[in-house]
Short mmCIF file of C-alpha atoms in Angstrom, two decimals:
data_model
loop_
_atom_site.label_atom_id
_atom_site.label_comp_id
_atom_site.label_asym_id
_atom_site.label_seq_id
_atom_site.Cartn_x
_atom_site.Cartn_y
_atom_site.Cartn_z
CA UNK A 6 0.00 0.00 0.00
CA UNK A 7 1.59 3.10 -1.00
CA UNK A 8 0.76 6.09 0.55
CA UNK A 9 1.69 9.52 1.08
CA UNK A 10 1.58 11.49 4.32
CA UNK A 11 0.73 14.81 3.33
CA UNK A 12 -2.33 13.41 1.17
CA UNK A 13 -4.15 12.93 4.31
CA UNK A 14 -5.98 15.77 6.41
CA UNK A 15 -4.83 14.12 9.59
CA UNK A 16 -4.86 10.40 11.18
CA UNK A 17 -8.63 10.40 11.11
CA UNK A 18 -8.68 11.09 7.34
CA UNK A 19 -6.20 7.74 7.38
CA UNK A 20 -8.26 6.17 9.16
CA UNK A 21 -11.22 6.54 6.76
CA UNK A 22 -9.34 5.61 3.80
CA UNK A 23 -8.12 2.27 5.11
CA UNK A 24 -11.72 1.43 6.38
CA UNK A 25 -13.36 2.06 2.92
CA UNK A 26 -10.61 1.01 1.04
CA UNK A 27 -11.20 -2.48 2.22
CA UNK A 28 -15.11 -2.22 2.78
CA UNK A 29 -15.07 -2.62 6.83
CA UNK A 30 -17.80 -2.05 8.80
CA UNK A 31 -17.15 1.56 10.23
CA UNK A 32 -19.22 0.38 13.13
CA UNK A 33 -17.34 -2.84 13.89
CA UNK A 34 -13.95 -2.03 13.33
CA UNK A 35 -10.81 -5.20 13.50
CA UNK A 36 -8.75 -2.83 15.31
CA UNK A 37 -5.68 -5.73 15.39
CA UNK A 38 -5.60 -5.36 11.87
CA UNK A 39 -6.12 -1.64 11.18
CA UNK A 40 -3.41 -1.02 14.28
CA UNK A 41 -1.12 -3.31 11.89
CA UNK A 42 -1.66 -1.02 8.86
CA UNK A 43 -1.84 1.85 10.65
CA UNK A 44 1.60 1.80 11.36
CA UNK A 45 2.91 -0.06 8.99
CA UNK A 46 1.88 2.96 7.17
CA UNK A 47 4.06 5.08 9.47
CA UNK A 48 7.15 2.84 9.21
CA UNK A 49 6.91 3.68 5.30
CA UNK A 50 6.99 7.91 5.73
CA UNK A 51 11.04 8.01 5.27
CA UNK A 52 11.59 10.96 7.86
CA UNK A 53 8.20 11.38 10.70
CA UNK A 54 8.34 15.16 12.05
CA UNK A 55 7.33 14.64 15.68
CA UNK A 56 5.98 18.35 15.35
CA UNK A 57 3.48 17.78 12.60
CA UNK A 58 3.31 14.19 12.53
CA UNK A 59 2.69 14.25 16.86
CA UNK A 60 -0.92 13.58 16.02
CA UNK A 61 -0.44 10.86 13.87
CA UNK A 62 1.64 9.45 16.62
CA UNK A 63 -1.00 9.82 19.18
CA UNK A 64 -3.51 8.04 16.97
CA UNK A 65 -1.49 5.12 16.70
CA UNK A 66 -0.90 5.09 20.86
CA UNK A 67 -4.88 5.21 21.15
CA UNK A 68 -5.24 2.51 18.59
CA UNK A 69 -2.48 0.61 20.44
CA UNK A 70 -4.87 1.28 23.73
CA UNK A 71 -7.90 0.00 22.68
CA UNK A 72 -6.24 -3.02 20.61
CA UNK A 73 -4.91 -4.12 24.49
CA UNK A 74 -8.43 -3.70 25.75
CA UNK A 75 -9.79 -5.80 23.10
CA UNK A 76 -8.14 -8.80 24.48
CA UNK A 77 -9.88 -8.72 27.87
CA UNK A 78 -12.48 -12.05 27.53
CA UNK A 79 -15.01 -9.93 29.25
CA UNK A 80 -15.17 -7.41 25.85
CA UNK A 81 -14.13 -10.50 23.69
CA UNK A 82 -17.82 -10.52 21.63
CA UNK A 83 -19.83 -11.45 18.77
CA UNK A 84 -20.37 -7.77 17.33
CA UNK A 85 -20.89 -8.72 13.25
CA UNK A 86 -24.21 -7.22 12.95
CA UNK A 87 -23.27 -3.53 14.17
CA UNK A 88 -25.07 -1.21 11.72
CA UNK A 89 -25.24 2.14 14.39
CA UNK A 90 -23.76 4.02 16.66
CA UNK A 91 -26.33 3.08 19.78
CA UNK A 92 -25.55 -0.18 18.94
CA UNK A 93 -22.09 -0.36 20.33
CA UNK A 94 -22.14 -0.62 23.83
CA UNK A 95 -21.03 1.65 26.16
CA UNK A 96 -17.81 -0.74 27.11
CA UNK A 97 -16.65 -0.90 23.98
CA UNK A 98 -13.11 1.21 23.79
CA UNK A 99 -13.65 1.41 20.58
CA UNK A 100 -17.10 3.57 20.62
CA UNK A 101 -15.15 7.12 21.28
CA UNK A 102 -13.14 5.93 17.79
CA UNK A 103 -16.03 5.44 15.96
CA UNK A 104 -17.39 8.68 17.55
CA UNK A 105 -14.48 11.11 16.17
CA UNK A 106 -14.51 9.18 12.90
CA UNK A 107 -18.08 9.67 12.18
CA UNK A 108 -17.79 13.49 12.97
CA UNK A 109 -14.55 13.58 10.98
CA UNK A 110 -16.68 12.22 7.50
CA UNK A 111 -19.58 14.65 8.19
CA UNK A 112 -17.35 17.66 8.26
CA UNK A 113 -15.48 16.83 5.62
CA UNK A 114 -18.73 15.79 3.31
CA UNK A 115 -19.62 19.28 3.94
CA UNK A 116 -16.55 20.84 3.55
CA UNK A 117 -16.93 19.07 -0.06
CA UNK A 118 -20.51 20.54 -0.36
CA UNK A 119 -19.41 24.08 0.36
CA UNK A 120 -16.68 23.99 -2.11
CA UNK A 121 -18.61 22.39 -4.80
CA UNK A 122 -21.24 25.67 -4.27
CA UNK A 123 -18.10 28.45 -4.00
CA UNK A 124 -17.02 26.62 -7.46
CA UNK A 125 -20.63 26.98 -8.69
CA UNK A 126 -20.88 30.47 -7.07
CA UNK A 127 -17.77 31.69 -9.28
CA UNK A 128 -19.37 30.36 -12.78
CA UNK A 129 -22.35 32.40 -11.94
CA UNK A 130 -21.36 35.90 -10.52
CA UNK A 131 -20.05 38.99 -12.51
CA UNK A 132 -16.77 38.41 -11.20
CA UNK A 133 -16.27 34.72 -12.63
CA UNK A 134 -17.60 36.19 -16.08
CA UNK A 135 -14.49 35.92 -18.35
CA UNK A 136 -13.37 32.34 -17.15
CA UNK A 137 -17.24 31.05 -17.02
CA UNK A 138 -17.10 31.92 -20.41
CA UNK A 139 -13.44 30.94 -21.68
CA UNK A 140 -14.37 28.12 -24.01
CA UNK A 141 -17.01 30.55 -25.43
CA UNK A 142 -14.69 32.99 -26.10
CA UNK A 143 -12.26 30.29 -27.78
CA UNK A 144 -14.64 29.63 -30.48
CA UNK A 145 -14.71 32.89 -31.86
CA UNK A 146 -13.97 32.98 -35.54
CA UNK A 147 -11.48 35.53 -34.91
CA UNK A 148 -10.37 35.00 -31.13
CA UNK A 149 -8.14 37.91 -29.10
CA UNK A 150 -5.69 36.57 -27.22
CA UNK A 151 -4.41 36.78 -23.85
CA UNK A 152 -6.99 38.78 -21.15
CA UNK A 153 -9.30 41.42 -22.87
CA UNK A 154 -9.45 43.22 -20.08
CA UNK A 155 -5.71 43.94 -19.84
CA UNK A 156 -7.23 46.43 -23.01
CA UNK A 157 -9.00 48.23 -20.41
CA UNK A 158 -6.17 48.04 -17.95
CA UNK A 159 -3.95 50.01 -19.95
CA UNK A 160 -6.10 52.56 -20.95
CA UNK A 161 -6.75 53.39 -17.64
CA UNK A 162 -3.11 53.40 -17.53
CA UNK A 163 -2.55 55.84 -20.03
CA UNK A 164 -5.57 57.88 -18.78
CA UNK A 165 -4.05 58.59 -15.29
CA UNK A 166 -0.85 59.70 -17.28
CA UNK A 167 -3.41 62.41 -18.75
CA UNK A 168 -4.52 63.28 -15.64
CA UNK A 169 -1.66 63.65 -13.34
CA UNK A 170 -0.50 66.50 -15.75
CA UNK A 171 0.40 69.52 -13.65
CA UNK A 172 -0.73 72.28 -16.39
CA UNK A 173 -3.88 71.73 -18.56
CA UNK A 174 -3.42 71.98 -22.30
CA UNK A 175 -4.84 74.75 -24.45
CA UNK A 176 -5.66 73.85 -27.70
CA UNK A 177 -6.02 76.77 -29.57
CA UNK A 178 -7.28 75.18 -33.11
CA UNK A 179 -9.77 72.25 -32.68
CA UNK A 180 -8.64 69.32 -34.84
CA UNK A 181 -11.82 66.52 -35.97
CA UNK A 182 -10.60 62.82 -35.46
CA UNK A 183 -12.69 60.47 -36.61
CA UNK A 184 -12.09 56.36 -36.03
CA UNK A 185 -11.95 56.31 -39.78
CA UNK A 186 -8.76 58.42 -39.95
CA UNK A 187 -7.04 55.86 -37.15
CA UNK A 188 -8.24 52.78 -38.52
CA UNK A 189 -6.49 53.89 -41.92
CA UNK A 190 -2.96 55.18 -39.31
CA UNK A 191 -3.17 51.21 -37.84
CA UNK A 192 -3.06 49.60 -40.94
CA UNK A 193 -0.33 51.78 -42.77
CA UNK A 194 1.88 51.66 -39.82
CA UNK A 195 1.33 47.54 -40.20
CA UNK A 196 2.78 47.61 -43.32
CA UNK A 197 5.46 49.06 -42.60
CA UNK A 198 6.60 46.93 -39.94
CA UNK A 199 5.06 43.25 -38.89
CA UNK A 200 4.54 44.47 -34.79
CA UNK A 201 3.14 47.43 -32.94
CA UNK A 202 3.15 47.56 -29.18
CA UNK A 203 -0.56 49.06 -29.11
CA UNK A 204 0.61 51.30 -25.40
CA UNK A 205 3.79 53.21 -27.97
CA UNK A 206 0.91 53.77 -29.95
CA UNK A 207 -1.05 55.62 -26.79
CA UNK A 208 1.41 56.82 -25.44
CA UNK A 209 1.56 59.09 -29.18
CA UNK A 210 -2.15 60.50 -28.30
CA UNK A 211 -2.41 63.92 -27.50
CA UNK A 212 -5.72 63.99 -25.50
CA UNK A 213 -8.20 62.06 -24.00
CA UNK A 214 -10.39 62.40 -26.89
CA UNK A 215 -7.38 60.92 -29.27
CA UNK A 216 -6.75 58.07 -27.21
CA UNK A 217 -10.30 56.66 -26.82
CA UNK A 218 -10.65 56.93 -30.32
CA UNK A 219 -7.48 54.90 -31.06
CA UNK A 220 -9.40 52.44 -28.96
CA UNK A 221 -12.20 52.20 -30.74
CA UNK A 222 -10.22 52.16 -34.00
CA UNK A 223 -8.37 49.69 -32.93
CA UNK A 224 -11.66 47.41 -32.07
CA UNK A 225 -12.98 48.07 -35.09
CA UNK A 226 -10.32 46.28 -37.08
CA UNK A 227 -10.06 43.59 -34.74
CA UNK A 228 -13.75 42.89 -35.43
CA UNK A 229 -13.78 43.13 -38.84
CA UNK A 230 -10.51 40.93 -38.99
CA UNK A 231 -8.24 43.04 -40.50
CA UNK A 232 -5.63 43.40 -37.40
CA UNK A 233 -4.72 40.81 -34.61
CA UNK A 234 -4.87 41.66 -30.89
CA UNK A 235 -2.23 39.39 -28.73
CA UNK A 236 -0.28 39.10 -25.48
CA UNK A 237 2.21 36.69 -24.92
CA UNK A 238 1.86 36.90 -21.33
CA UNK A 239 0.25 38.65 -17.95
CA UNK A 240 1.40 41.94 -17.95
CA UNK A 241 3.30 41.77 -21.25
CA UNK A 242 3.05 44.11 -23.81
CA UNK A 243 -0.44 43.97 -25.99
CA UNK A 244 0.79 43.37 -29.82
CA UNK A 245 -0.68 44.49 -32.84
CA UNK A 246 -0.36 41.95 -35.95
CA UNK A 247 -1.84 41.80 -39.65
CA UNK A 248 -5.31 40.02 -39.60
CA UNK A 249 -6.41 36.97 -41.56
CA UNK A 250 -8.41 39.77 -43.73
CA UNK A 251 -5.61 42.59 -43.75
CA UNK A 252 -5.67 42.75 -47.62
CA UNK A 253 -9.38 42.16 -48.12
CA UNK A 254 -10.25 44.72 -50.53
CA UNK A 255 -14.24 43.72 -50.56
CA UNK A 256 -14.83 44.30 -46.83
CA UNK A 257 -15.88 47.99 -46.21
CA UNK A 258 -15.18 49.67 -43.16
CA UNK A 259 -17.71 51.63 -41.17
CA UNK A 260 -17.07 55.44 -41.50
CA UNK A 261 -17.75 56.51 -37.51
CA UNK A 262 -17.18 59.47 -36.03
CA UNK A 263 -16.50 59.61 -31.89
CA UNK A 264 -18.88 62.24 -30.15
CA UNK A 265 -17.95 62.99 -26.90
#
């Protein structure tokens, strides 16, 4: 039987797996040979920590104890046909055992339960959204990938930078930017070179206004396939690549114009 120490949530969770691993009765339990397992288990761990392996040790003195008691004649009886608790009498050293063992299983059935429903819990709340729907988002004909949100992360990013600025800027002749305009800047800098780091790109905005419509520009030919929106990694850079449909001549772009 091999067996790992640190698999078990203490000796009573050893305990339980030797009794249903051979199909005892929980109720009527041959402590001689679940003693012998016990620690024959305990001569297999290669080096015992007396600090947190002492319970383990104390299990196997109280096994030890009522194995010892067992072999008085006068507790020496016919107890097959246990099938409860209040059927094991009250001389039996083995009732306090079965006691602790019983109380160990129900916890840990409902420790079970209450992870199952905080696993359930996180598929169904807001804040589980993007992973409940990961193999959803997979299927997409034209996927982005690496965390969406990071998109949002560094435009917030970027929009601090705006804001932290000690002097406010004074245009003094309003310039119209429309998505259109920036769709048409993303795809001539692509051809010009196969990568752009899409926060260099922010970072070249001159307002608020600018940089949200970069955004959207940039969304827009992600959607219609034209440009490819990647991240190697957490907190890597978010790279800019030639779509499937880059040189699609027949597919029309939207002419919108940002109001703000």
């Amino acid at each position: 039987m091999h067996l790992r120490l640190e698999n078990f949530d203490g000796p009573l969770d050893l305990l339980l797996h030797l009794i249903k691993a051979q199909e005892l009765n929980i109720f009527n339990i041959p402590i001689a040979i679940i003693t012998e397992q016990y620690l024959s288990f305990l001569k297999q761990v290669p080096e015992l920590d007396f600090h947190s392996a002492g319970e383990y040790l104390a299990m196997a003195a109280q096994l030890i104890e009522i194995k010892a008691h067992l072999l008085l004649p006068v507790l020496q009886k016919n107890n097959e046909n246990l099938e409860s608790l209040e059927q094991i009498s009250e001389e039996d050293p083995r009732r306090v055992l079965v006691e602790q063992l019983l109380e160990f299983e129900a916890l840990k059935k409902a420790s079970e339960i209450l992870e199952s429903m905080g696993t359930v819990a996180g598929n169904i709340y807001p804040t589980a959204e993007y992973k409940r729907r990961e193999d959803e988002f997979s299927n997409f004909e034209h996927p982005i990938k690496g965390n969406p949100f990071d998109l949002i992360i560094s435009l917030e990013r970027v929009l601090l930078k705006f804001s932290n600025t000690s002097r406010p800027k004074v245009v003094v002749k309003a310039q119209k930017i429309t998505i259109q305009q920036k769709m048409e800047i993303v795809k001539k800098r692509l051809e010009e070179v196969q990568i752009i780091f899409l926060q260099d790109f922010l970072m070249e905005c001159m307002s608020r206004y600018e940089l949200i419509v970069v955004i959207m520009a940039v969304l827009e030919l992600c959607k219609a396939n034209q440009v490819n929106i990647s991240q190697d990694n957490l907190f890597s850079p978010i790279e800019l690549t030639k779509g499937e449909k880059f040189y699609d001549e027949s597919i029309i772009l939207p002419e919108i114009e940002a109001t703000l």
